[in-house]
Amino acid sequence: MCPAFSLVLTRIAFHYSLEADSSRERMVSTQQATVNLPKHLGFEELIAPLCVKEFHNVFWQKRPCHVHGVESKFRELFSWKDLNDLLESHHFAHPRLRLSKDGADVAPKQYMETLRFTKGNRADSWGLTREFADGASLILQHADEFHPGLQLLVDALTSALGWHAEVEVIAGLGSSNALPIHVDSNDCLVFQIEGTKRWRLYEPTRTAPLRASKMFPDRYDVLPAINPDSERPTITFEVTAGDFAYIPRGWWHLVEPLPGPCLSLNPTVYTPTIQDLLRWLVNELSIEEICRFAIPTDAHEQQSVLCRVADVVNRALVPDAVSTFRRFVVNEMEGKPSISLPASAMGRQQVSLSRSVTIDGGGSVHVTSDNDSAIFRVRWRGRDFHFERQHLEVFRGLNDGQSHCVSDLLAGCSSAEARIRTIAFLSTLQREGIIMVIP
Ligand SMILES: [Fe+2]
């Protein structure tokens, strides 16, 4: 458990040394001063003395960044004790927990055990320690799910960078490379807690190459990036305790730990690509009749259909499409569960005229409808829900992240039967967890 954050950071004067070659690393060095981090963790403090505006303008999705910090800068974010506690108290299965050595995965049977009674898998402490001592690096994915301090880090990154993030913990003794030279599917950040790693970075051999990602598994590039010349890195820097680094998607890298215990947090930011947006749009456009047609045989008809499709796509690609897609993606992410038994089950409020309701979590959800269909679709946490079109206006009325009196939502109902149907509709939304009744 991480204590309330009073992370001691250092900053004062800093200088930039921008090399003549604009593709070179831009270095930021710090001298000392102390800043107490508030309980909320801010991206600004994490990357100081580099400012967030400059990070976005100069580095984000453009080129790598390395910011020096004092050795203790990230120590209270996560510790070896935190790692040991997580490994002891959770049954992490492969590949969430994996070991890698000399660029290849260590066979899970070398360090995982199947429990006799529960049949679950977990790290075998003896095997794990042996492989670790022999030079394997430990990689724990999505560690933020189990650690409140890392959840704060994820919140800070998601808020500053606009898209969902998660944190990977990497630990080792600095005796072998965990991975061979590679590119990642997403933008990667590094917060070095202990030890030093030499990062060799190679500029992209293909601009913004597409690789399947956990959040976007269908992402695909028909012309993959070719390997760079491993002998000629574009940038080399040593990331040591207290340093922050950023590696944009598409930059090749080879990470070589220097001898000694090495512990780092390596968050991934799942920024969607234009292809991800187009792939989503392809499904959404199934509401357009022309997109459901078979391709005609006749050449003139083909031409006519293609013109209509082009018109449909053009009308869909308005600036609003990005914010709509963002709402869709955000709601697809796994949210933190909120369970407060027994009170939440015993005191469950029913939908009634005297109550107010809101979308669960206080946001808004993605809704799809057309003029022909008798139903509309609500996309909620990875599932499609379909409701009768008569309830569409009520749903739109409450789909704004605000709370609404049920009596107000019923104002448009023209009869007692309509009000009863609407109450039943709202009760269904509540039962599915899409809305909550405010106590
Ligand atoms: Fe990587």
mmCIF file with all atom_site columns, C-alpha atoms and ligand atoms in Angstrom, residues 168 170 179-186 188 199 211 247 251-255 266, ligand 1:
data_model
loop_
_atom_site.group_PDB
_atom_site.id
_atom_site.type_symbol
_atom_site.label_atom_id
_atom_site.label_alt_id
_atom_site.label_comp_id
_atom_site.label_asym_id
_atom_site.label_entity_id
_atom_site.label_seq_id
_atom_site.pdbx_PDB_ins_code
_atom_site.Cartn_x
_atom_site.Cartn_y
_atom_site.Cartn_z
_atom_site.occupancy
_atom_site.B_iso_or_equiv
_atom_site.pdbx_formal_charge
_atom_site.auth_seq_id
_atom_site.auth_comp_id
_atom_site.auth_asym_id
_atom_site.auth_atom_id
_atom_site.pdbx_PDB_model_num
ATOM   1  C  CA . GLU A 1 168 ? 3.825  -2.022 -16.372 1.00 0.00 ? 168 GLU A CA 1
ATOM   2  C  CA . ILE A 1 170 ? 9.831  -3.919 -14.890 1.00 0.00 ? 170 ILE A CA 1
ATOM   3  C  CA . LEU A 1 179 ? 13.691 -7.636 -25.038 1.00 0.00 ? 179 LEU A CA 1
ATOM   4  C  CA . PRO A 1 180 ? 15.436 -7.496 -28.396 1.00 0.00 ? 180 PRO A CA 1
ATOM   5  C  CA . ILE A 1 181 ? 15.366 -4.348 -30.514 1.00 0.00 ? 181 ILE A CA 1
ATOM   6  C  CA . HIS A 1 182 ? 11.701 -3.603 -31.179 1.00 0.00 ? 182 HIS A CA 1
ATOM   7  C  CA . VAL A 1 183 ? 8.964  -1.030 -31.685 1.00 0.00 ? 183 VAL A CA 1
ATOM   8  C  CA . ASP A 1 184 ? 5.912  -0.894 -29.448 1.00 0.00 ? 184 ASP A CA 1
ATOM   9  C  CA . SER A 1 185 ? 2.289  -0.635 -30.533 1.00 0.00 ? 185 SER A CA 1
ATOM   10 C  CA . ASN A 1 186 ? 1.731  2.451  -28.398 1.00 0.00 ? 186 ASN A CA 1
ATOM   11 C  CA . CYS A 1 188 ? 5.590  4.477  -23.867 1.00 0.00 ? 188 CYS A CA 1
ATOM   12 C  CA . TRP A 1 199 ? 18.383 3.212  -24.129 1.00 0.00 ? 199 TRP A CA 1
ATOM   13 C  CA . ARG A 1 211 ? 0.892  -2.938 -34.916 1.00 0.00 ? 211 ARG A CA 1
ATOM   14 C  CA . ILE A 1 247 ? 9.385  6.932  -26.514 1.00 0.00 ? 247 ILE A CA 1
ATOM   15 C  CA . TRP A 1 251 ? 10.736 4.539  -32.553 1.00 0.00 ? 251 TRP A CA 1
ATOM   16 C  CA . TRP A 1 252 ? 12.819 1.342  -32.369 1.00 0.00 ? 252 TRP A CA 1
ATOM   17 C  CA . HIS A 1 253 ? 14.635 0.768  -29.117 1.00 0.00 ? 253 HIS A CA 1
ATOM   18 C  CA . LEU A 1 254 ? 17.060 -1.581 -27.412 1.00 0.00 ? 254 LEU A CA 1
ATOM   19 C  CA . VAL A 1 255 ? 17.202 -1.325 -23.634 1.00 0.00 ? 255 VAL A CA 1
ATOM   20 C  CA . ASN A 1 266 ? 6.729  1.788  -17.804 1.00 0.00 ? 266 ASN A CA 1
HETATM 21 FE FE . FE  B 2 .   ? 9.453  -1.319 -25.721 1.00 0.00 ? 1   FE  B FE 1
#
